[in-house]
Short mmCIF file of C-alpha atoms in Angstrom, two decimals:
data_model
loop_
_atom_site.label_atom_id
_atom_site.label_comp_id
_atom_site.label_asym_id
_atom_site.label_seq_id
_atom_site.Cartn_x
_atom_site.Cartn_y
_atom_site.Cartn_z
CA UNK V 8 -17.17 51.98 -16.60
CA UNK V 9 -20.51 53.58 -15.99
CA UNK V 10 -22.14 51.02 -18.25
CA UNK V 11 -20.59 48.17 -16.25
CA UNK V 12 -21.77 49.68 -13.04
CA UNK V 13 -25.23 50.06 -14.47
CA UNK V 14 -25.25 46.42 -15.46
CA UNK V 15 -24.52 45.30 -11.93
CA UNK V 16 -26.88 47.62 -10.20
CA UNK V 17 -29.83 49.12 -11.83
CA UNK V 18 -31.58 51.50 -9.43
CA UNK V 19 -34.72 51.29 -11.45
CA UNK V 20 -34.87 47.49 -11.11
CA UNK V 21 -33.69 47.56 -7.52
CA UNK V 22 -31.50 44.43 -7.92
CA UNK V 23 -27.79 43.93 -7.24
CA UNK V 24 -25.84 41.17 -8.99
CA UNK V 25 -22.70 39.53 -7.57
CA UNK V 26 -19.87 38.63 -9.89
CA UNK V 27 -19.19 35.05 -8.99
CA UNK V 28 -16.67 34.14 -11.67
CA UNK V 29 -13.65 34.60 -9.39
CA UNK V 30 -15.29 32.59 -6.61
CA UNK V 31 -16.10 29.87 -9.11
CA UNK V 32 -12.45 29.82 -10.19
CA UNK V 33 -11.36 29.30 -6.59
CA UNK V 34 -13.89 26.57 -6.00
CA UNK V 35 -12.99 24.77 -9.23
CA UNK V 36 -9.28 24.82 -8.34
CA UNK V 37 -10.06 23.61 -4.83
CA UNK V 38 -12.29 20.85 -6.14
CA UNK V 39 -9.60 19.56 -8.48
CA UNK V 40 -6.99 19.67 -5.71
CA UNK V 41 -9.21 17.81 -3.28
CA UNK V 42 -10.18 15.25 -5.90
CA UNK V 43 -6.48 14.58 -6.53
CA UNK V 44 -5.91 13.71 -2.90
CA UNK V 45 -9.03 11.60 -2.65
CA UNK V 46 -8.39 8.06 -1.47
CA UNK V 47 -10.08 5.31 -3.40
CA UNK V 48 -7.99 2.33 -2.44
CA UNK V 49 -7.64 1.03 1.11
CA UNK V 50 -8.42 2.94 4.26
CA UNK V 51 -7.78 6.63 4.88
CA UNK V 52 -5.56 6.50 7.97
CA UNK V 53 -5.19 9.58 10.08
CA UNK V 54 -2.15 9.77 12.33
CA UNK V 55 -2.98 10.13 16.01
CA UNK V 56 -2.21 13.73 17.10
CA UNK V 57 1.16 13.82 18.87
CA UNK V 58 2.69 10.96 16.91
CA UNK V 59 5.48 11.70 14.43
CA UNK V 60 5.56 8.58 12.31
CA UNK V 61 8.87 7.45 10.80
CA UNK V 62 9.36 7.59 7.06
CA UNK V 63 9.63 4.43 5.03
CA UNK V 64 9.79 3.30 1.42
CA UNK V 65 7.04 0.75 2.03
CA UNK V 66 4.08 1.06 -0.34
CA UNK V 67 1.76 -1.43 1.38
CA UNK V 68 -1.74 -0.01 1.71
CA UNK V 69 -3.14 0.43 5.19
CA UNK V 70 -6.16 -1.73 6.00
CA UNK V 71 -8.89 -1.21 8.55
CA UNK V 72 -7.49 -2.29 11.92
CA UNK V 73 -7.42 -1.59 15.64
CA UNK V 74 -5.09 1.38 16.12
CA UNK V 75 -2.55 1.47 18.94
CA UNK V 76 -0.54 4.68 19.23
CA UNK V 77 2.70 4.94 21.21
CA UNK V 78 4.22 8.37 21.81
CA UNK V 79 5.83 10.41 24.59
CA UNK V 80 4.82 8.44 27.68
CA UNK V 81 1.48 7.01 26.61
CA UNK V 82 0.13 3.93 24.92
CA UNK V 83 -3.25 4.71 23.40
CA UNK V 84 -5.77 2.32 21.98
CA UNK V 85 -8.59 3.70 19.84
CA UNK V 86 -8.02 7.18 21.25
CA UNK V 87 -7.92 6.24 24.94
CA UNK V 88 -4.83 6.06 27.12
CA UNK V 89 -4.41 2.49 28.33
CA UNK V 90 -0.87 2.40 29.73
CA UNK V 91 2.23 4.48 30.24
CA UNK V 92 5.50 3.82 28.44
CA UNK V 93 7.66 4.37 31.52
CA UNK V 94 5.75 1.89 33.67
CA UNK V 95 5.44 -0.73 30.93
CA UNK V 96 9.12 -0.49 29.96
CA UNK V 97 10.26 -0.84 33.59
CA UNK V 98 8.35 -4.08 34.01
CA UNK V 99 10.31 -7.25 33.28
CA UNK V 100 7.13 -8.84 32.03
CA UNK V 101 6.49 -8.27 28.31
CA UNK V 102 2.73 -8.51 28.83
CA UNK V 103 0.86 -5.21 29.36
CA UNK V 104 -2.28 -6.12 31.33
CA UNK V 105 -4.47 -3.02 30.71
CA UNK V 106 -3.75 -3.13 26.99
CA UNK V 107 -4.56 -6.84 26.88
CA UNK V 108 -7.88 -6.17 28.62
CA UNK V 109 -8.80 -3.55 26.01
CA UNK V 110 -7.70 -5.82 23.18
CA UNK V 111 -9.85 -8.60 24.59
CA UNK V 112 -12.85 -6.22 24.62
CA UNK V 113 -12.16 -5.27 21.00
CA UNK V 114 -11.83 -8.93 20.07
CA UNK V 115 -15.13 -9.84 21.72
CA UNK V 116 -16.86 -6.91 20.01
CA UNK V 117 -15.46 -7.97 16.66
CA UNK V 118 -16.55 -11.59 17.20
CA UNK V 119 -20.03 -10.43 18.23
CA UNK V 120 -20.33 -8.39 15.03
CA UNK V 121 -19.16 -11.42 13.02
CA UNK V 122 -21.79 -13.58 14.77
CA UNK V 123 -24.55 -11.05 14.04
CA UNK V 124 -23.51 -10.94 10.41
CA UNK V 125 -23.59 -14.70 10.22
CA UNK V 126 -19.88 -15.09 9.65
CA UNK V 127 -17.85 -17.77 11.35
CA UNK V 128 -15.59 -16.84 14.24
CA UNK V 129 -12.63 -18.24 12.36
CA UNK V 130 -12.77 -15.24 10.04
CA UNK V 131 -11.51 -13.00 12.83
CA UNK V 132 -8.35 -11.57 11.30
CA UNK V 133 -6.92 -9.92 14.42
CA UNK V 134 -5.50 -6.92 12.59
CA UNK V 135 -3.74 -4.24 14.56
CA UNK V 136 -1.95 -1.16 13.32
CA UNK V 137 0.76 0.31 15.54
CA UNK V 138 1.38 4.02 15.14
CA UNK V 139 4.65 4.54 16.94
CA UNK V 140 6.48 7.84 17.29
CA UNK V 141 9.91 7.73 15.65
CA UNK V 142 11.58 8.41 19.01
CA UNK V 143 10.15 5.47 20.96
CA UNK V 144 12.42 2.64 22.03
CA UNK V 145 12.22 -1.00 21.01
CA UNK V 146 11.44 -2.03 24.61
CA UNK V 147 7.92 -0.59 24.51
CA UNK V 148 7.31 -1.68 20.91
CA UNK V 149 8.29 -5.22 21.83
CA UNK V 150 5.92 -5.24 24.80
CA UNK V 151 3.00 -3.88 22.76
CA UNK V 152 3.64 -6.39 19.97
CA UNK V 153 3.92 -9.27 22.42
CA UNK V 154 0.67 -8.24 24.14
CA UNK V 155 -1.09 -7.99 20.76
CA UNK V 156 0.00 -11.44 19.62
CA UNK V 157 -0.88 -12.98 22.99
CA UNK V 158 -4.35 -11.38 22.77
CA UNK V 159 -5.11 -12.92 19.38
CA UNK V 160 -4.13 -9.93 17.26
CA UNK V 161 -1.41 -11.54 15.19
CA UNK V 162 -1.62 -9.46 12.03
CA UNK V 163 0.55 -6.57 13.13
CA UNK V 164 1.27 -3.68 10.80
CA UNK V 165 3.53 -0.74 11.58
CA UNK V 166 2.18 2.56 10.26
CA UNK V 167 4.74 4.75 8.48
CA UNK V 168 4.74 7.86 6.34
CA UNK V 169 5.37 7.01 2.73
CA UNK V 170 8.59 8.78 1.84
CA UNK V 171 8.71 10.53 -1.50
CA UNK V 172 12.17 9.26 -2.43
CA UNK F 27 -43.30 34.96 -21.89
CA UNK F 28 -44.12 38.62 -22.17
CA UNK F 29 -40.74 39.46 -20.59
CA UNK F 30 -38.84 37.59 -23.30
CA UNK F 31 -40.92 39.21 -25.94
CA UNK F 32 -40.15 42.62 -24.53
CA UNK F 33 -36.43 41.83 -24.31
CA UNK F 34 -36.17 40.51 -27.83
CA UNK F 35 -37.95 43.56 -29.14
CA UNK F 36 -35.37 45.78 -27.48
CA UNK F 37 -32.41 43.53 -28.49
CA UNK F 38 -31.17 43.38 -24.89
CA UNK F 39 -29.31 40.16 -24.00
CA UNK F 40 -28.67 39.39 -20.35
CA UNK F 41 -25.41 37.40 -20.47
CA UNK F 42 -25.28 36.44 -16.77
CA UNK F 43 -25.03 32.71 -16.12
CA UNK F 44 -27.12 31.16 -13.41
CA UNK F 45 -24.27 29.94 -11.22
CA UNK F 46 -26.10 29.37 -7.97
CA UNK F 47 -26.97 25.66 -8.56
CA UNK F 48 -23.35 24.95 -9.48
CA UNK F 49 -22.20 26.82 -6.38
CA UNK F 50 -24.51 24.69 -4.27
CA UNK F 51 -23.02 21.52 -5.72
CA UNK F 52 -19.49 22.77 -5.03
CA UNK F 53 -20.32 23.81 -1.49
CA UNK F 54 -21.67 20.32 -0.77
CA UNK F 55 -18.91 18.46 -2.64
CA UNK F 56 -15.85 20.26 -1.28
CA UNK F 57 -16.41 19.58 2.46
CA UNK F 58 -17.26 15.96 1.65
CA UNK F 59 -14.07 15.47 -0.33
CA UNK F 60 -12.00 17.40 2.18
CA UNK F 61 -13.08 14.97 4.87
CA UNK F 62 -11.82 11.99 2.88
CA UNK F 63 -8.74 13.71 1.50
CA UNK F 64 -5.32 12.53 2.61
CA UNK F 65 -2.53 15.02 2.68
CA UNK F 66 0.05 12.77 4.35
CA UNK F 67 0.16 9.39 2.72
CA UNK F 68 0.40 6.63 5.30
CA UNK F 69 1.44 3.13 4.38
CA UNK F 70 2.16 0.11 6.55
CA UNK F 71 4.88 -2.47 7.04
CA UNK F 72 3.42 -5.92 7.65
CA UNK F 73 5.33 -7.95 10.18
CA UNK F 74 5.73 -11.67 10.16
CA UNK F 75 6.09 -13.78 13.26
CA UNK F 76 9.66 -14.85 14.05
CA UNK F 77 10.44 -18.34 12.73
CA UNK F 78 10.02 -21.05 15.33
CA UNK F 79 11.54 -24.48 15.64
CA UNK F 80 8.17 -26.07 14.77
CA UNK F 81 7.73 -24.09 11.59
CA UNK F 82 11.26 -25.03 10.60
CA UNK F 83 10.45 -28.69 11.08
CA UNK F 84 7.38 -28.39 8.86
CA UNK F 85 9.39 -27.21 5.92
CA UNK F 86 11.41 -29.46 3.65
CA UNK F 87 14.80 -30.43 4.86
CA UNK F 88 16.57 -27.38 3.47
CA UNK F 89 18.88 -25.95 6.08
CA UNK F 90 17.74 -22.53 7.29
CA UNK F 91 19.93 -19.53 6.78
CA UNK F 92 18.76 -17.79 10.00
CA UNK F 93 19.89 -14.47 8.62
CA UNK F 94 19.93 -11.76 11.28
CA UNK F 95 20.91 -8.12 11.53
CA UNK F 96 21.65 -6.96 15.04
CA UNK F 97 21.32 -3.23 15.66
CA UNK F 98 23.76 -2.22 18.38
CA UNK F 99 24.44 1.29 19.61
CA UNK F 100 27.56 1.70 17.46
CA UNK F 101 27.38 -0.96 14.78
CA UNK F 102 25.26 -3.35 12.72
CA UNK F 103 26.14 -7.05 12.83
CA UNK F 104 25.06 -9.24 9.90
CA UNK F 105 25.22 -12.94 10.71
CA UNK F 106 23.63 -16.31 10.06
CA UNK F 107 24.36 -19.93 9.38
CA UNK F 108 26.94 -20.41 6.61
CA UNK F 109 27.38 -16.62 6.42
CA UNK F 110 30.52 -14.84 7.32
CA UNK F 111 29.82 -12.43 10.19
CA UNK F 112 30.09 -8.79 9.15
CA UNK F 113 30.32 -5.79 11.43
CA UNK F 114 29.45 -2.34 10.04
CA UNK F 115 30.28 0.72 12.10
CA UNK F 116 27.20 2.95 12.25
CA UNK F 117 29.21 6.15 12.65
CA UNK F 118 30.46 5.79 9.09
CA UNK F 119 28.73 7.98 6.55
CA UNK F 120 27.91 5.12 4.20
CA UNK F 121 26.94 2.59 6.90
CA UNK F 122 23.50 2.09 5.38
CA UNK F 123 24.95 1.54 1.89
CA UNK F 124 27.39 -0.98 3.35
CA UNK F 125 24.55 -2.83 5.09
CA UNK F 126 22.53 -2.76 1.88
CA UNK F 127 25.52 -4.11 -0.04
CA UNK F 128 26.15 -6.89 2.50
CA UNK F 129 22.50 -7.98 2.40
CA UNK F 130 22.49 -7.74 -1.40
CA UNK F 131 25.46 -10.13 -1.56
CA UNK F 132 23.69 -12.62 0.72
CA UNK F 133 20.52 -12.41 -1.40
CA UNK F 134 22.58 -13.06 -4.55
CA UNK F 135 24.24 -16.03 -2.86
CA UNK F 136 21.04 -17.52 -1.38
CA UNK F 137 18.15 -16.33 -3.61
CA UNK F 138 15.67 -18.74 -1.99
CA UNK F 139 15.91 -17.03 1.36
CA UNK F 140 13.45 -14.16 1.87
CA UNK F 141 13.53 -14.04 5.65
CA UNK F 142 15.51 -11.82 7.93
CA UNK F 143 15.44 -11.21 11.66
CA UNK F 144 16.15 -7.76 13.01
CA UNK F 145 17.50 -7.99 16.54
CA UNK F 146 17.20 -4.76 18.49
CA UNK F 147 18.32 -3.61 21.91
CA UNK F 148 15.84 -2.24 24.45
CA UNK F 149 17.03 1.31 23.75
CA UNK F 150 17.11 1.00 19.95
CA UNK F 151 15.06 3.76 18.35
CA UNK F 152 12.00 2.82 16.35
CA UNK F 153 13.21 5.04 13.50
CA UNK F 154 16.44 3.01 13.20
CA UNK F 155 14.50 -0.26 13.14
CA UNK F 156 12.26 1.04 10.33
CA UNK F 157 15.37 2.17 8.45
CA UNK F 158 16.95 -1.32 8.66
CA UNK F 159 13.62 -2.86 7.63
CA UNK F 160 13.58 -0.63 4.55
CA UNK F 161 17.15 -1.62 3.66
CA UNK F 162 16.27 -5.32 4.05
CA UNK F 163 13.15 -5.04 1.94
CA UNK F 164 14.96 -3.11 -0.78
CA UNK F 165 17.72 -5.74 -0.78
CA UNK F 166 15.14 -8.46 -1.51
CA UNK F 167 14.29 -9.72 1.99
CA UNK F 168 10.63 -8.81 2.43
CA UNK F 169 9.80 -11.18 5.27
CA UNK F 170 11.04 -9.29 8.31
CA UNK F 171 10.61 -10.34 11.92
CA UNK F 172 11.58 -8.28 14.95
CA UNK F 173 13.37 -9.78 17.93
CA UNK F 174 14.74 -8.44 21.20
CA UNK F 175 18.38 -8.99 22.09
CA UNK F 176 17.67 -10.04 25.68
#
């Protein structure tokens, strides 16, 4: 015991050594765990806070797209509240104006980027990913989907949690 | 050089590994990987646009099946052209198996058809729609379109 102590701290040398083996073990385990959950294919999609996505057996990989989240009483696009569920659902019109305006902005931005990159405007895919809470009703989903397709975003994907079964 | 010479003369071996560079690599690598790590795996369900009269006309003259599942508050209704209408009570324990079986029979009867319409009510829960979509896809009807009842 005294020899071990002497090895770590030698008062004559005035140096203290830290045993790092245990820390290295932790870091190695953590590194392996994190590497296992590393995403190589597709896009790493993070659910919008507040949304409890439904579970599904679908295995389709999420692609990069404009994200619209619907939960509680809000419709969010790219992290900003654009409409309320209660107001949109009450309306007889399926078209949600504020959402359409934001989608139009996103579309113009996307087309501008395509122009700057020298791509043709026809390559605009109009992809949108809807992250809906499992408790929302079809009425609001229908309105959001209708608004998306009317605004040129016709590739609609519904985000779900991949169920283990 | 003189230090090594002195050590070897005394037969003292310092067995400590120089772990600091490795630690530095780990400290840089772990936060980077943590940022891109996914703990909840999210997938998507791609939707197709509901079939229109024009798209029907473009196809060859095969009559369309127009297979539809209507989700009502208490029951599922499976119907379509040339298909006997089936009503499945949702309160039953095996309602989903029954729906899966009914769709499976239709797929076996009409293997060319891959399309199905899911007709929902305004108050139908999103979770229930996703569940019916899963059943349809598993039964062999991957091309799902969503429609409103009104």
